[in-house]
Amino acid sequence: MTLRIGVIGAGNIFEKGYVPAFEQTDALRVTVVHDIDPERAEAAARRLPDVRAVGTPVELLDRPDVDAVFVLTPTHTHADLAIAALESGKDVLCEKPMARTTVDARRMQAAAERTGRRLMIGHTRRFDDRWTSLFEQIRAGRIGEPVFVSRSEHASNGAPAGAWQWRDEQSGGVLWDVGVHVAELFHWFLGDTPRTAFTKVLRARPESRAGGAPDAAIVTFDFGSSRHALLSVSWIHPPAWGPFYATTEVVGTTGKLESYDRDSHPAIVVTDALELPRLSPLLSALAGTFRRQIEHFALAVETGAPFAVSLEDALMAVDMVDAAERSAASGRPEAVRP
Ligand SMILES: NC(=O)c1ccc[n+]([C@@H]2O[C@H](COP(=O)([O-])OP(=O)(O)OC[C@H]3O[C@@H](n4cnc5c(N)ncnc54)[C@H](O)[C@@H]3O)[C@@H](O)[C@H]2O)c1
């Protein structure tokens, strides 16, 4: 069976993550696309065969040739669009973070429960060979009990001034946009709920100060007396730094795992620009990640099997960054689930 997908939001992640994924699979195909910008919708419809552009979400949700909906829009719009799709009887794959607020995330969870439709959040790390292989080693006991995880993702952000990524109420800045990936990774790797988050954020670049969205954050998560995790994310680095030059370290009671994104995305810096042997169009994900994610969604919807990343996992990631955001404001450690 080929699952017929209506796409809402045809920007960067549609182009770089999803178009290549759809080109590599027969399990799903896009039939309809809507974007609030009609020119983007028309352009998106031309990117894949036999796709129709429509002018409103309602038109998309009413179409009989849409089995499921992908919500690929800015974070603050996820909740209303995903809830409308669930209420129209469609299953939904929604980009991360699940929502901009914990209130919106729980509205989405309630809509999925009320309608009985499936809702998955696109936590791509769960489908990326780098992280699944680290997780397998942890699960196999290769390093004993994990006691410390650290992950840093430092990049430049090329979004223009005023774009939604720089507006705090729309994106939450790098803390929510990138930090939610890292928080989800900690929860996944340690298999537990952190008690508290303690945070320091910066608003370093002019775009960040204008829009209020932090562009650097350091957070410690306390997982109890013997385990903790350290998150460091930023958008303040110059373009020549290279996107997603990140490190991961997992220390266990009997060993240690390390992973450097530089190994999977080797780069050559030339003066003020960067040349990348592109292993995948999107530097935050290895090639095949988005294809595996959408094929997993299609199979789980068809068979009724649970999603690899549950709604509870996605809610936990949102609760973790929410606690980190509250800590940045209060200057004190804040409980993750008070
Ligand atoms: N999984 C990943 O690795 C990853 C990477 C990048 C972005 N994302 C997530 O994907 C989402 C989109 O990010 P992006 O980089 O593609 O942003 P973008 O700004 O490039 O694209 C968003 C698109 O949505 C459209 N849009 C805005 N509001 C809309 C609405 N109400 N209805 C319909 N269309 C609307 C815009 O016109 C634009 O075309 C964000 O939630 C982001 O966090 C995930």
Tab-separated table of C-alpha atoms and ligand atoms in Angstrom:
chain	number	residue	atom	x	y	z
A	1	MET	CA	0.000	0.000	0.000
A	2	THR	CA	1.220	3.499	-0.792
A	3	LEU	CA	0.258	6.037	1.866
A	4	ARG	CA	-0.953	9.281	0.254
A	5	ILE	CA	0.425	12.330	2.018
A	6	GLY	CA	-0.790	15.916	2.226
A	7	VAL	CA	2.107	18.220	3.113
A	8	ILE	CA	1.500	21.482	5.020
A	9	GLY	CA	4.541	23.775	4.900
A	10	ALA	CA	6.999	23.517	2.025
A	11	GLY	CA	10.131	25.307	3.236
A	12	ASN	CA	13.661	24.280	4.089
A	13	ILE	CA	12.962	20.943	5.753
A	14	PHE	CA	10.495	19.890	3.044
A	15	GLU	CA	13.075	20.653	0.381
A	16	LYS	CA	16.182	19.248	2.071
A	17	GLY	CA	14.796	16.462	4.248
A	18	TYR	CA	11.516	15.235	2.772
A	19	VAL	CA	11.814	15.652	-1.004
A	20	PRO	CA	14.890	13.354	-1.167
A	21	ALA	CA	13.120	10.922	1.182
A	22	PHE	CA	10.008	10.748	-1.013
A	23	GLU	CA	12.224	10.272	-4.072
A	24	GLN	CA	13.739	7.195	-2.414
A	25	THR	CA	10.594	5.335	-1.362
A	26	ASP	CA	7.465	3.701	-2.786
A	27	ALA	CA	5.813	3.400	0.620
A	28	LEU	CA	4.460	6.969	0.522
A	29	ARG	CA	3.821	9.660	-2.052
A	30	VAL	CA	2.804	13.295	-1.814
A	31	THR	CA	-0.556	14.007	-3.445
A	32	VAL	CA	-1.347	17.508	-2.143
A	33	VAL	CA	0.684	20.384	-0.769
A	34	HIS	CA	-0.347	23.579	1.002
A	35	ASP	CA	1.844	26.467	2.068
A	36	ILE	CA	0.682	29.819	3.419
A	37	ASP	CA	2.818	31.273	0.637
A	38	PRO	CA	1.050	30.208	-2.605
A	39	GLU	CA	4.215	30.540	-4.683
A	40	ARG	CA	6.023	28.108	-2.398
A	41	ALA	CA	3.112	25.698	-2.641
A	42	GLU	CA	3.189	25.857	-6.452
A	43	ALA	CA	6.959	25.419	-6.537
A	44	ALA	CA	6.725	22.508	-4.101
A	45	ALA	CA	4.079	20.819	-6.229
A	46	ARG	CA	6.521	20.847	-9.132
A	47	ARG	CA	9.253	19.141	-7.078
A	48	LEU	CA	7.541	15.724	-7.091
A	49	PRO	CA	5.305	14.007	-9.675
A	50	ASP	CA	1.493	14.400	-9.669
A	51	VAL	CA	1.188	16.790	-6.753
A	52	ARG	CA	-1.570	19.398	-6.512
A	53	ALA	CA	-1.106	22.715	-4.672
A	54	VAL	CA	-4.071	24.004	-2.653
A	55	GLY	CA	-4.678	27.408	-1.081
A	56	THR	CA	-5.898	26.451	2.418
A	57	PRO	CA	-5.343	23.696	4.995
A	58	VAL	CA	-9.084	22.947	4.920
A	59	GLU	CA	-8.944	22.145	1.197
A	60	LEU	CA	-6.049	19.775	1.850
A	61	LEU	CA	-7.804	18.061	4.764
A	62	ASP	CA	-11.027	17.633	2.749
A	63	ARG	CA	-9.309	15.809	-0.124
A	64	PRO	CA	-10.119	12.095	-0.432
A	65	ASP	CA	-6.631	11.374	-1.831
A	66	VAL	CA	-4.933	12.363	1.448
A	67	ASP	CA	-4.516	9.482	3.941
A	68	ALA	CA	-2.113	11.255	6.311
A	69	VAL	CA	-0.745	14.753	6.843
A	70	PHE	CA	2.810	15.958	7.362
A	71	VAL	CA	3.021	19.248	9.308
A	72	LEU	CA	6.338	20.870	8.320
A	73	THR	CA	5.651	24.473	9.342
A	74	PRO	CA	7.255	26.799	11.930
A	75	THR	CA	7.052	25.463	15.484
A	76	HIS	CA	4.356	27.811	16.872
A	77	THR	CA	1.917	26.666	14.147
A	78	HIS	CA	2.275	22.914	14.777
A	79	ALA	CA	-0.479	22.541	17.365
A	80	ASP	CA	-3.405	24.113	15.501
A	81	LEU	CA	-2.513	22.485	12.170
A	82	ALA	CA	-1.887	19.028	13.667
A	83	ILE	CA	-5.106	19.186	15.719
A	84	ALA	CA	-7.136	20.209	12.646
A	85	ALA	CA	-5.635	17.299	10.709
A	86	LEU	CA	-6.347	14.806	13.512
A	87	GLU	CA	-9.909	16.093	13.808
A	88	SER	CA	-10.427	15.643	10.079
A	89	GLY	CA	-9.610	11.947	10.574
A	90	LYS	CA	-6.022	11.959	9.311
A	91	ASP	CA	-2.933	10.452	10.907
A	92	VAL	CA	-0.169	13.032	11.363
A	93	LEU	CA	3.601	13.258	11.257
A	94	CYS	CA	4.562	16.629	12.740
A	95	GLU	CA	8.034	18.158	12.787
A	96	LYS	CA	9.897	18.736	16.037
A	97	PRO	CA	9.622	20.437	18.502
A	98	MET	CA	6.139	19.018	19.053
A	99	ALA	CA	4.979	22.561	19.903
A	100	ARG	CA	6.263	25.891	21.215
A	101	THR	CA	4.621	25.402	24.619
A	102	THR	CA	3.816	22.493	26.913
A	103	VAL	CA	0.170	23.612	26.840
A	104	ASP	CA	0.040	23.279	23.048
A	105	ALA	CA	1.847	19.922	23.166
A	106	ARG	CA	-0.757	18.564	25.575
A	107	ARG	CA	-3.581	19.913	23.407
A	108	MET	CA	-2.101	17.852	20.577
A	109	GLN	CA	-1.843	14.761	22.760
A	110	ALA	CA	-5.485	15.213	23.837
A	111	ALA	CA	-6.588	15.570	20.194
A	112	ALA	CA	-4.824	12.329	19.258
A	113	GLU	CA	-6.516	10.532	22.167
A	114	ARG	CA	-9.940	12.076	21.423
A	115	THR	CA	-9.871	11.265	17.710
A	116	GLY	CA	-8.097	7.908	17.945
A	117	ARG	CA	-5.754	9.002	15.143
A	118	ARG	CA	-1.986	8.446	15.179
A	119	LEU	CA	0.392	11.362	15.877
A	120	MET	CA	4.160	11.025	15.542
A	121	ILE	CA	6.723	13.778	16.105
A	122	GLY	CA	9.678	13.872	13.719
A	123	HIS	CA	12.534	13.261	16.133
A	124	THR	CA	14.911	12.363	13.325
A	125	ARG	CA	17.753	11.298	15.630
A	126	ARG	CA	15.831	8.062	16.253
A	127	PHE	CA	16.275	7.194	12.563
A	128	ASP	CA	19.873	8.364	12.106
A	129	ASP	CA	22.479	5.572	12.040
A	130	ARG	CA	24.892	7.572	14.189
A	131	TRP	CA	22.546	7.781	17.152
A	132	THR	CA	20.889	4.405	16.730
A	133	SER	CA	24.343	2.762	16.715
A	134	LEU	CA	25.353	4.618	19.913
A	135	PHE	CA	22.064	3.616	21.522
A	136	GLU	CA	22.581	-0.038	20.539
A	137	GLN	CA	26.006	-0.018	22.207
A	138	ILE	CA	24.528	1.470	25.387
A	139	ARG	CA	21.697	-1.060	25.395
A	140	ALA	CA	24.161	-3.919	24.838
A	141	GLY	CA	25.972	-2.853	28.019
A	142	ARG	CA	29.253	-2.013	26.235
A	143	ILE	CA	29.993	0.856	28.656
A	144	GLY	CA	28.161	-0.457	31.709
A	145	GLU	CA	25.560	1.926	33.113
A	146	PRO	CA	25.626	5.345	31.382
A	147	VAL	CA	26.228	8.065	33.970
A	148	PHE	CA	27.026	11.156	31.884
A	149	VAL	CA	25.982	12.306	28.409
A	150	SER	CA	27.138	15.490	26.774
A	151	ARG	CA	26.182	16.809	23.367
A	152	SER	CA	27.089	20.073	21.695
A	153	GLU	CA	25.673	21.381	18.397
A	154	HIS	CA	27.290	24.627	17.344
A	155	ALA	CA	26.408	26.177	14.032
A	156	SER	CA	25.741	29.361	12.182
A	157	ASN	CA	22.099	30.220	11.428
A	158	GLY	CA	21.561	31.849	8.058
A	159	ALA	CA	17.878	32.714	8.578
A	160	PRO	CA	17.298	36.371	7.713
A	161	ALA	CA	16.681	38.937	10.467
A	162	GLY	CA	13.028	38.877	11.496
A	163	ALA	CA	12.501	35.271	10.382
A	164	TRP	CA	10.449	33.066	12.698
A	165	GLN	CA	13.612	31.312	13.955
A	166	TRP	CA	14.700	34.579	15.633
A	167	ARG	CA	11.292	35.267	17.253
A	168	ASP	CA	11.135	33.861	20.733
A	169	GLU	CA	7.378	33.258	20.803
A	170	GLN	CA	7.523	31.416	17.477
A	171	SER	CA	10.636	29.240	17.747
A	172	GLY	CA	12.067	29.507	21.271
A	173	GLY	CA	15.417	30.057	19.586
A	174	VAL	CA	18.231	27.545	19.541
A	175	LEU	CA	17.204	26.212	22.973
A	176	TRP	CA	13.924	24.818	21.603
A	177	ASP	CA	14.835	24.357	17.939
A	178	VAL	CA	18.069	22.403	18.417
A	179	GLY	CA	17.927	21.800	22.156
A	180	VAL	CA	14.814	19.645	21.810
A	181	HIS	CA	16.773	17.190	19.636
A	182	VAL	CA	19.472	16.985	22.304
A	183	ALA	CA	17.007	16.724	25.198
A	184	GLU	CA	15.230	13.889	23.402
A	185	LEU	CA	18.596	12.159	22.883
A	186	PHE	CA	19.373	12.380	26.622
A	187	HIS	CA	15.983	10.958	27.564
A	188	TRP	CA	16.422	8.179	24.985
A	189	PHE	CA	19.988	7.269	25.958
A	190	LEU	CA	19.485	7.440	29.728
A	191	GLY	CA	15.953	6.003	29.605
A	192	ASP	CA	14.811	8.218	32.432
A	193	THR	CA	13.170	11.495	33.409
A	194	PRO	CA	15.506	14.265	34.549
A	195	ARG	CA	14.600	15.928	37.819
A	196	THR	CA	15.814	19.451	37.044
A	197	ALA	CA	17.273	21.697	34.347
A	198	PHE	CA	19.742	24.521	35.043
A	199	THR	CA	20.381	26.935	32.191
A	200	LYS	CA	22.356	29.881	30.920
A	201	VAL	CA	21.315	31.435	27.600
A	202	LEU	CA	22.773	34.188	25.432
A	203	ARG	CA	21.220	36.559	22.939
A	204	ALA	CA	24.462	37.354	21.160
A	205	ARG	CA	23.655	38.138	17.551
A	206	PRO	CA	21.652	41.268	16.619
A	207	GLU	CA	18.937	39.091	15.041
A	208	SER	CA	18.581	37.249	18.332
A	209	ARG	CA	18.413	40.425	20.424
A	210	ALA	CA	15.814	41.906	18.060
A	211	GLY	CA	13.554	38.845	18.079
A	212	GLY	CA	14.226	37.767	21.668
A	213	ALA	CA	15.051	34.160	20.783
A	214	PRO	CA	18.237	32.907	22.480
A	215	ASP	CA	21.052	31.938	20.118
A	216	ALA	CA	23.196	30.027	22.602
A	217	ALA	CA	22.313	27.858	25.568
A	218	ILE	CA	24.075	25.643	28.062
A	219	VAL	CA	21.878	23.383	30.165
A	220	THR	CA	22.682	20.768	32.777
A	221	PHE	CA	20.044	18.112	33.389
A	222	ASP	CA	20.139	16.309	36.723
A	223	PHE	CA	19.029	12.665	36.419
A	224	GLY	CA	19.487	11.903	40.119
A	225	SER	CA	22.499	11.635	42.374
A	226	SER	CA	24.631	9.504	40.049
A	227	ARG	CA	23.736	10.650	36.510
A	228	HIS	CA	23.665	13.954	34.682
A	229	ALA	CA	23.771	15.399	31.159
A	230	LEU	CA	25.192	18.532	29.573
A	231	LEU	CA	23.654	20.275	26.560
A	232	SER	CA	25.392	23.051	24.643
A	233	VAL	CA	23.760	24.487	21.514
A	234	SER	CA	24.333	27.676	19.578
A	235	TRP	CA	23.720	29.586	16.373
A	236	ILE	CA	26.395	32.204	17.030
A	237	HIS	CA	29.297	30.695	15.157
A	238	PRO	CA	30.499	32.217	11.891
A	239	PRO	CA	29.510	30.388	8.675
A	240	ALA	CA	33.069	29.111	8.203
A	241	TRP	CA	32.697	27.182	11.466
A	242	GLY	CA	30.573	24.730	9.562
A	243	PRO	CA	27.101	23.595	10.346
A	244	PHE	CA	26.583	21.018	13.037
A	245	TYR	CA	30.136	20.473	14.093
A	246	ALA	CA	28.955	18.574	17.062
A	247	THR	CA	30.269	16.120	19.587
A	248	THR	CA	28.638	13.466	21.679
A	249	GLU	CA	30.155	11.772	24.703
A	250	VAL	CA	28.545	9.036	26.746
A	251	VAL	CA	30.441	7.976	29.853
A	252	GLY	CA	29.455	4.736	31.513
A	253	THR	CA	30.539	2.847	34.605
A	254	THR	CA	32.895	0.637	32.545
A	255	GLY	CA	33.636	2.602	29.372
A	256	LYS	CA	32.979	5.576	27.145
A	257	LEU	CA	31.469	6.263	23.713
A	258	GLU	CA	32.447	9.240	21.579
A	259	SER	CA	31.088	10.501	18.283
A	260	TYR	CA	32.153	13.491	16.216
A	261	ASP	CA	29.932	14.800	13.443
A	262	ARG	CA	33.122	15.923	11.720
A	263	ASP	CA	33.727	12.247	10.921
A	264	SER	CA	30.362	11.851	9.203
A	265	HIS	CA	30.416	15.286	7.539
A	266	PRO	CA	34.069	15.992	6.691
A	267	ALA	CA	34.642	19.566	5.594
A	268	ILE	CA	37.379	21.674	4.092
A	269	VAL	CA	37.446	25.289	5.210
A	270	VAL	CA	38.510	27.695	2.472
A	271	THR	CA	39.068	31.330	3.554
A	272	ASP	CA	35.634	32.622	4.599
A	273	ALA	CA	33.508	29.886	3.054
A	274	LEU	CA	33.137	26.211	3.557
A	275	GLU	CA	33.256	23.323	1.153
A	276	LEU	CA	31.482	20.207	2.227
A	277	PRO	CA	31.565	16.817	0.635
A	278	ARG	CA	27.804	16.512	1.131
A	279	LEU	CA	26.950	13.087	2.413
A	280	SER	CA	23.351	14.204	2.790
A	281	PRO	CA	21.523	17.359	1.747
A	282	LEU	CA	20.728	18.167	5.355
A	283	LEU	CA	23.794	18.348	7.531
A	284	SER	CA	22.007	17.570	10.780
A	285	ALA	CA	20.909	14.175	9.459
A	286	LEU	CA	22.724	11.386	7.665
A	287	ALA	CA	21.475	10.341	4.235
A	288	GLY	CA	18.556	7.939	4.601
A	289	THR	CA	17.383	9.364	7.945
A	290	PHE	CA	14.233	11.049	6.624
A	291	ARG	CA	13.423	8.084	4.333
A	292	ARG	CA	13.657	5.728	7.319
A	293	GLN	CA	11.493	8.116	9.364
A	294	ILE	CA	8.679	8.352	6.817
A	295	GLU	CA	8.773	4.625	5.968
A	296	HIS	CA	8.557	3.862	9.703
A	297	PHE	CA	5.541	6.193	9.974
A	298	ALA	CA	3.813	4.508	7.009
A	299	LEU	CA	4.423	0.983	8.295
A	300	ALA	CA	3.296	1.823	11.839
A	301	VAL	CA	0.119	3.478	10.521
A	302	GLU	CA	-0.608	0.474	8.297
A	303	THR	CA	0.060	-2.196	10.937
A	304	GLY	CA	-0.928	-0.362	14.102
A	305	ALA	CA	2.571	-0.961	15.557
A	306	PRO	CA	3.845	1.624	18.050
A	307	PHE	CA	6.008	4.480	16.801
A	308	ALA	CA	9.749	4.294	17.579
A	309	VAL	CA	9.391	7.694	19.200
A	310	SER	CA	6.243	7.774	21.323
A	311	LEU	CA	4.149	10.852	22.087
A	312	GLU	CA	5.370	10.510	25.680
A	313	ASP	CA	8.975	10.738	24.386
A	314	ALA	CA	8.130	13.894	22.430
A	315	LEU	CA	6.269	15.397	25.404
A	316	MET	CA	9.230	14.665	27.661
A	317	ALA	CA	11.569	16.489	25.264
A	318	VAL	CA	9.204	19.496	25.295
A	319	ASP	CA	8.978	19.404	29.103
A	320	MET	CA	12.783	19.296	29.327
A	321	VAL	CA	13.306	22.380	27.156
A	322	ASP	CA	10.430	24.133	28.903
A	323	ALA	CA	12.141	23.564	32.281
A	324	ALA	CA	15.420	24.774	30.752
A	325	GLU	CA	13.646	27.923	29.506
A	326	ARG	CA	12.102	28.555	32.949
A	327	SER	CA	15.546	28.116	34.515
A	328	ALA	CA	17.066	30.668	32.130
A	329	ALA	CA	14.458	33.167	33.352
A	330	SER	CA	14.665	32.376	37.073
A	331	GLY	CA	18.423	31.790	37.328
A	332	ARG	CA	17.733	28.691	39.422
A	333	PRO	CA	17.390	24.969	38.659
A	334	GLU	CA	13.779	24.240	37.680
A	335	ALA	CA	11.882	20.954	37.983
A	336	VAL	CA	11.228	19.206	34.666
A	337	ARG	CA	7.834	17.879	35.803
A	338	PRO	CA	6.935	20.006	38.840
B	1	LIG	N1	14.152	17.329	11.884
B	1	LIG	C1	15.068	18.209	11.617
B	1	LIG	O1	16.258	17.929	11.625
B	1	LIG	C2	14.632	19.614	11.284
B	1	LIG	C3	15.507	20.485	10.599
B	1	LIG	C4	15.051	21.770	10.280
B	1	LIG	C5	13.770	22.168	10.658
B	1	LIG	N2	12.962	21.325	11.356
B	1	LIG	C6	11.609	21.744	11.800
B	1	LIG	O2	10.762	21.861	10.661
B	1	LIG	C7	9.843	22.947	10.840
B	1	LIG	C8	9.950	23.881	9.650
B	1	LIG	O3	11.281	24.397	9.572
B	1	LIG	P1	11.880	24.933	8.195
B	1	LIG	O4	13.340	25.057	8.422
B	1	LIG	O5	11.394	24.119	7.047
B	1	LIG	O6	11.221	26.391	8.140
B	1	LIG	P2	10.954	27.297	6.835
B	1	LIG	O7	10.654	28.654	7.325
B	1	LIG	O8	12.080	27.110	5.848
B	1	LIG	O9	9.658	26.643	6.172
B	1	LIG	C9	8.376	26.711	6.771
B	1	LIG	C10	7.333	26.773	5.650
B	1	LIG	O10	6.037	26.782	6.267
B	1	LIG	C11	5.243	27.808	5.635
B	1	LIG	N3	4.239	28.244	6.620
B	1	LIG	C12	4.411	29.110	7.666
B	1	LIG	N4	3.271	29.195	8.387
B	1	LIG	C13	2.362	28.391	7.781
B	1	LIG	C14	1.002	28.066	8.039
B	1	LIG	N5	0.345	28.572	9.096
B	1	LIG	N6	0.377	27.228	7.187
B	1	LIG	C15	1.014	26.716	6.118
B	1	LIG	N7	2.306	26.977	5.803
B	1	LIG	C16	2.976	27.796	6.648
B	1	LIG	C17	6.242	28.877	5.225
B	1	LIG	O11	5.725	29.690	4.184
B	1	LIG	C18	7.439	28.043	4.790
B	1	LIG	O12	7.369	27.675	3.421
B	1	LIG	C19	10.191	23.592	12.180
B	1	LIG	O13	9.344	23.131	13.203
B	1	LIG	C20	11.610	23.116	12.453
B	1	LIG	O14	11.900	23.011	13.839
B	1	LIG	C21	13.372	20.062	11.646
